[in-house]
Amino acid sequence: ENKRFDLLFLYFERLKKLIPNVKLKIIGDGPKAEIVDRISKQNVDIFWYGAVIDETEIARHMRSSHLVFVPGWSGLSIVHAFCYGKPYVTLAGAHPPEIEYLVDGKNGLILSGDLEQDCLRINYFVKDDLLYEAACRAAWETAGDLSIEKWCSNMVNALTDLG
């Protein structure tokens, strides 16, 4: 429920009018699987892969994707997208702490919930090559800042500063 798949499909249908060749890939499984399955079978531009845990397969999908869009509850999927250098898009609202890594307009988008305006923003974002490439770089750089090595270095620095 909290991922807001109902909104995902509304946004996709509206984006189709702005970007006729847009495709939607869905990776995941859960209580809404039956709905996702039915909708994906009705629309040739929606691909549902179910639960995918093989990172090699996920990497293949990420390479052919422009961004990761989860309208609702967004947590570690933000970090996962950034590790592939993919901008992340979600709607404003209650999210886990990882939302702090998402900087609107820099490494992704935090949308208002106004379907028309949000879709115009997404359209502009993916079609402006300079903006999009900068967002991909920023996503990748954010992921680098979240690495275990960086965390360990920060901990060492924090402990050293105490002594």
PDB file of C-alpha atoms in Angstrom:
ATOM      1  CA  GLU A   1       0.000   0.000   0.000  1.00  0.00           C
ATOM      2  CA  ASN A   2       2.636   2.513   1.021  1.00  0.00           C
ATOM      3  CA  LYS A   3       4.576   2.259  -2.283  1.00  0.00           C
ATOM      4  CA  ARG A   4       1.531   3.820  -4.028  1.00  0.00           C
ATOM      5  CA  PHE A   5       1.441   1.652  -7.157  1.00  0.00           C
ATOM      6  CA  ASP A   6      -1.947   3.185  -7.946  1.00  0.00           C
ATOM      7  CA  LEU A   7      -0.147   6.486  -8.523  1.00  0.00           C
ATOM      8  CA  LEU A   8       2.652   4.822 -10.467  1.00  0.00           C
ATOM      9  CA  PHE A   9       0.205   3.746 -13.153  1.00  0.00           C
ATOM     10  CA  LEU A  10      -1.526   7.141 -13.250  1.00  0.00           C
ATOM     11  CA  TYR A  11       1.823   8.884 -13.716  1.00  0.00           C
ATOM     12  CA  PHE A  12       2.856   6.367 -16.362  1.00  0.00           C
ATOM     13  CA  GLU A  13      -0.325   6.889 -18.402  1.00  0.00           C
ATOM     14  CA  ARG A  14       0.125  10.666 -18.257  1.00  0.00           C
ATOM     15  CA  LEU A  15       3.824  10.423 -19.159  1.00  0.00           C
ATOM     16  CA  LYS A  16       2.892   8.277 -22.195  1.00  0.00           C
ATOM     17  CA  LYS A  17       1.218  11.366 -23.644  1.00  0.00           C
ATOM     18  CA  LEU A  18       4.404  13.404 -23.240  1.00  0.00           C
ATOM     19  CA  ILE A  19       6.924  10.656 -24.021  1.00  0.00           C
ATOM     20  CA  PRO A  20       5.218   8.172 -26.380  1.00  0.00           C
ATOM     21  CA  ASN A  21       8.055   5.622 -26.242  1.00  0.00           C
ATOM     22  CA  VAL A  22       8.276   5.536 -22.426  1.00  0.00           C
ATOM     23  CA  LYS A  23       8.387   2.078 -20.837  1.00  0.00           C
ATOM     24  CA  LEU A  24       7.732   1.051 -17.254  1.00  0.00           C
ATOM     25  CA  LYS A  25       9.754  -1.736 -15.648  1.00  0.00           C
ATOM     26  CA  ILE A  26       8.566  -3.017 -12.291  1.00  0.00           C
ATOM     27  CA  ILE A  27      10.791  -5.127 -10.082  1.00  0.00           C
ATOM     28  CA  GLY A  28       9.278  -6.402  -6.875  1.00  0.00           C
ATOM     29  CA  ASP A  29       6.543  -8.519  -5.419  1.00  0.00           C
ATOM     30  CA  GLY A  30       4.055  -8.155  -2.653  1.00  0.00           C
ATOM     31  CA  PRO A  31       0.405  -7.885  -1.748  1.00  0.00           C
ATOM     32  CA  LYS A  32      -0.387  -5.924  -4.937  1.00  0.00           C
ATOM     33  CA  ALA A  33       1.191  -8.516  -7.261  1.00  0.00           C
ATOM     34  CA  GLU A  34      -2.142  -9.566  -8.753  1.00  0.00           C
ATOM     35  CA  ILE A  35      -2.963  -5.987  -9.736  1.00  0.00           C
ATOM     36  CA  VAL A  36       0.505  -5.351 -11.162  1.00  0.00           C
ATOM     37  CA  ASP A  37       0.339  -8.620 -13.123  1.00  0.00           C
ATOM     38  CA  ARG A  38      -3.070  -7.773 -14.579  1.00  0.00           C
ATOM     39  CA  ILE A  39      -2.089  -4.231 -15.570  1.00  0.00           C
ATOM     40  CA  SER A  40       1.213  -5.341 -17.105  1.00  0.00           C
ATOM     41  CA  LYS A  41      -0.621  -7.913 -19.233  1.00  0.00           C
ATOM     42  CA  GLN A  42      -2.971  -5.191 -20.490  1.00  0.00           C
ATOM     43  CA  ASN A  43      -0.226  -2.751 -21.496  1.00  0.00           C
ATOM     44  CA  VAL A  44       2.648  -3.735 -23.809  1.00  0.00           C
ATOM     45  CA  ASP A  45       4.794  -0.919 -22.395  1.00  0.00           C
ATOM     46  CA  ILE A  46       4.661  -2.177 -18.798  1.00  0.00           C
ATOM     47  CA  PHE A  47       7.019  -4.989 -17.845  1.00  0.00           C
ATOM     48  CA  TRP A  48       6.711  -6.737 -14.496  1.00  0.00           C
ATOM     49  CA  TYR A  49       9.595  -8.972 -13.440  1.00  0.00           C
ATOM     50  CA  GLY A  50       8.392  -9.980  -9.985  1.00  0.00           C
ATOM     51  CA  ALA A  51      10.834 -10.482  -7.132  1.00  0.00           C
ATOM     52  CA  VAL A  52      14.356 -10.160  -8.496  1.00  0.00           C
ATOM     53  CA  ILE A  53      17.231 -10.651  -6.074  1.00  0.00           C
ATOM     54  CA  ASP A  54      20.005 -11.436  -8.571  1.00  0.00           C
ATOM     55  CA  GLU A  55      22.036  -8.233  -8.702  1.00  0.00           C
ATOM     56  CA  THR A  56      23.301  -9.095 -12.197  1.00  0.00           C
ATOM     57  CA  GLU A  57      19.735  -9.093 -13.481  1.00  0.00           C
ATOM     58  CA  ILE A  58      18.933  -5.905 -11.585  1.00  0.00           C
ATOM     59  CA  ALA A  59      22.034  -4.285 -13.112  1.00  0.00           C
ATOM     60  CA  ARG A  60      20.823  -5.197 -16.607  1.00  0.00           C
ATOM     61  CA  HIS A  61      17.500  -3.490 -15.955  1.00  0.00           C
ATOM     62  CA  MET A  62      19.145  -0.457 -14.388  1.00  0.00           C
ATOM     63  CA  ARG A  63      21.477   0.013 -17.365  1.00  0.00           C
ATOM     64  CA  SER A  64      18.478   0.288 -19.685  1.00  0.00           C
ATOM     65  CA  SER A  65      16.502   2.597 -17.375  1.00  0.00           C
ATOM     66  CA  HIS A  66      16.617   6.364 -17.052  1.00  0.00           C
ATOM     67  CA  LEU A  67      15.390   6.732 -13.497  1.00  0.00           C
ATOM     68  CA  VAL A  68      13.804   4.945 -10.571  1.00  0.00           C
ATOM     69  CA  PHE A  69      10.317   6.119  -9.642  1.00  0.00           C
ATOM     70  CA  VAL A  70       8.552   5.025  -6.466  1.00  0.00           C
ATOM     71  CA  PRO A  71       5.667   7.407  -5.768  1.00  0.00           C
ATOM     72  CA  GLY A  72       5.261   6.330  -2.153  1.00  0.00           C
ATOM     73  CA  TRP A  73       7.383   5.048   0.726  1.00  0.00           C
ATOM     74  CA  SER A  74      11.003   5.318  -0.433  1.00  0.00           C
ATOM     75  CA  GLY A  75      13.833   3.932   1.654  1.00  0.00           C
ATOM     76  CA  LEU A  76      16.879   1.943   0.627  1.00  0.00           C
ATOM     77  CA  SER A  77      15.658   1.894  -2.980  1.00  0.00           C
ATOM     78  CA  ILE A  78      17.022   5.452  -3.124  1.00  0.00           C
ATOM     79  CA  VAL A  79      20.509   4.232  -2.261  1.00  0.00           C
ATOM     80  CA  HIS A  80      20.165   1.279  -4.655  1.00  0.00           C
ATOM     81  CA  ALA A  81      19.261   3.610  -7.543  1.00  0.00           C
ATOM     82  CA  PHE A  82      22.132   5.938  -6.730  1.00  0.00           C
ATOM     83  CA  CYS A  83      24.598   3.024  -6.725  1.00  0.00           C
ATOM     84  CA  TYR A  84      23.725   2.625 -10.403  1.00  0.00           C
ATOM     85  CA  GLY A  85      23.972   6.349 -11.065  1.00  0.00           C
ATOM     86  CA  LYS A  86      20.226   6.603 -11.626  1.00  0.00           C
ATOM     87  CA  PRO A  87      18.221   9.604 -10.449  1.00  0.00           C
ATOM     88  CA  TYR A  88      15.397   8.799  -8.054  1.00  0.00           C
ATOM     89  CA  VAL A  89      11.886  10.228  -8.256  1.00  0.00           C
ATOM     90  CA  THR A  90       9.228  10.156  -5.553  1.00  0.00           C
ATOM     91  CA  LEU A  91       6.412  12.271  -4.163  1.00  0.00           C
ATOM     92  CA  ALA A  92       6.760  14.513  -1.154  1.00  0.00           C
ATOM     93  CA  GLY A  93       5.469  12.995   2.056  1.00  0.00           C
ATOM     94  CA  ALA A  94       6.444  10.684   4.876  1.00  0.00           C
ATOM     95  CA  HIS A  95       9.485   8.581   4.023  1.00  0.00           C
ATOM     96  CA  PRO A  96      12.189   6.685   5.911  1.00  0.00           C
ATOM     97  CA  PRO A  97      15.436   8.563   6.752  1.00  0.00           C
ATOM     98  CA  GLU A  98      17.059   7.721   3.380  1.00  0.00           C
ATOM     99  CA  ILE A  99      14.916  10.465   1.816  1.00  0.00           C
ATOM    100  CA  GLU A 100      17.544  12.883   3.170  1.00  0.00           C
ATOM    101  CA  TYR A 101      19.947  11.644   0.461  1.00  0.00           C
ATOM    102  CA  LEU A 102      17.566  12.754  -2.284  1.00  0.00           C
ATOM    103  CA  VAL A 103      18.117  16.380  -3.266  1.00  0.00           C
ATOM    104  CA  ASP A 104      15.290  17.686  -5.434  1.00  0.00           C
ATOM    105  CA  GLY A 105      16.559  18.751  -8.845  1.00  0.00           C
ATOM    106  CA  LYS A 106      20.082  17.518  -8.149  1.00  0.00           C
ATOM    107  CA  ASN A 107      20.117  13.700  -7.923  1.00  0.00           C
ATOM    108  CA  GLY A 108      16.433  13.185  -8.562  1.00  0.00           C
ATOM    109  CA  LEU A 109      13.037  14.757  -8.069  1.00  0.00           C
ATOM    110  CA  ILE A 110      10.653  15.138  -5.163  1.00  0.00           C
ATOM    111  CA  LEU A 111       7.291  15.715  -6.777  1.00  0.00           C
ATOM    112  CA  SER A 112       4.369  17.737  -5.434  1.00  0.00           C
ATOM    113  CA  GLY A 113       1.554  15.294  -6.145  1.00  0.00           C
ATOM    114  CA  ASP A 114       0.072  17.500  -8.890  1.00  0.00           C
ATOM    115  CA  LEU A 115      -0.042  14.893 -11.692  1.00  0.00           C
ATOM    116  CA  GLU A 116       0.071  17.350 -14.599  1.00  0.00           C
ATOM    117  CA  GLN A 117       2.862  19.535 -13.227  1.00  0.00           C
ATOM    118  CA  ASP A 118       4.862  16.556 -11.964  1.00  0.00           C
ATOM    119  CA  CYS A 119       4.755  14.833 -15.356  1.00  0.00           C
ATOM    120  CA  LEU A 120       5.888  18.022 -17.066  1.00  0.00           C
ATOM    121  CA  ARG A 121       8.819  18.127 -14.608  1.00  0.00           C
ATOM    122  CA  ILE A 122       9.748  14.504 -15.276  1.00  0.00           C
ATOM    123  CA  ASN A 123       9.497  15.074 -19.025  1.00  0.00           C
ATOM    124  CA  TYR A 124      11.785  18.109 -18.840  1.00  0.00           C
ATOM    125  CA  PHE A 125      14.173  16.285 -16.508  1.00  0.00           C
ATOM    126  CA  VAL A 126      14.744  13.305 -18.805  1.00  0.00           C
ATOM    127  CA  LYS A 127      14.759  15.298 -22.046  1.00  0.00           C
ATOM    128  CA  ASP A 128      17.248  17.966 -20.966  1.00  0.00           C
ATOM    129  CA  ASP A 129      20.499  16.104 -21.616  1.00  0.00           C
ATOM    130  CA  LEU A 130      22.679  18.390 -19.492  1.00  0.00           C
ATOM    131  CA  LEU A 131      20.299  18.308 -16.532  1.00  0.00           C
ATOM    132  CA  TYR A 132      19.828  14.555 -16.771  1.00  0.00           C
ATOM    133  CA  GLU A 133      23.556  13.787 -17.058  1.00  0.00           C
ATOM    134  CA  ALA A 134      24.300  16.067 -14.104  1.00  0.00           C
ATOM    135  CA  ALA A 135      21.642  14.247 -12.056  1.00  0.00           C
ATOM    136  CA  CYS A 136      23.164  10.868 -12.948  1.00  0.00           C
ATOM    137  CA  ARG A 137      26.601  12.088 -11.843  1.00  0.00           C
ATOM    138  CA  ALA A 138      25.144  13.530  -8.646  1.00  0.00           C
ATOM    139  CA  ALA A 139      23.343  10.235  -7.910  1.00  0.00           C
ATOM    140  CA  TRP A 140      26.606   8.334  -8.386  1.00  0.00           C
ATOM    141  CA  GLU A 141      28.505  10.792  -6.187  1.00  0.00           C
ATOM    142  CA  THR A 142      25.846  10.539  -3.477  1.00  0.00           C
ATOM    143  CA  ALA A 143      26.206   6.751  -3.537  1.00  0.00           C
ATOM    144  CA  GLY A 144      29.963   7.154  -3.124  1.00  0.00           C
ATOM    145  CA  ASP A 145      29.390   9.323  -0.064  1.00  0.00           C
ATOM    146  CA  LEU A 146      27.271   6.508   1.407  1.00  0.00           C
ATOM    147  CA  SER A 147      29.840   3.754   0.950  1.00  0.00           C
ATOM    148  CA  ILE A 148      30.968   1.598   3.863  1.00  0.00           C
ATOM    149  CA  GLU A 149      34.494   2.948   3.399  1.00  0.00           C
ATOM    150  CA  LYS A 150      33.213   6.506   3.734  1.00  0.00           C
ATOM    151  CA  TRP A 151      31.144   5.603   6.810  1.00  0.00           C
ATOM    152  CA  CYS A 152      34.171   3.960   8.439  1.00  0.00           C
ATOM    153  CA  SER A 153      36.341   6.964   7.636  1.00  0.00           C
ATOM    154  CA  ASN A 154      33.734   9.294   9.152  1.00  0.00           C
ATOM    155  CA  MET A 155      33.579   7.146  12.296  1.00  0.00           C
ATOM    156  CA  VAL A 156      37.374   7.157  12.642  1.00  0.00           C
ATOM    157  CA  ASN A 157      37.417  10.926  12.174  1.00  0.00           C
ATOM    158  CA  ALA A 158      34.632  11.402  14.718  1.00  0.00           C
ATOM    159  CA  LEU A 159      36.389   9.202  17.288  1.00  0.00           C
ATOM    160  CA  THR A 160      39.741  10.865  16.619  1.00  0.00           C
ATOM    161  CA  ASP A 161      38.176  14.286  17.160  1.00  0.00           C
ATOM    162  CA  LEU A 162      36.951  13.100  20.590  1.00  0.00           C
ATOM    163  CA  GLY A 163      40.445  12.172  21.706  1.00  0.00           C
TER     164      GLY A 163
END
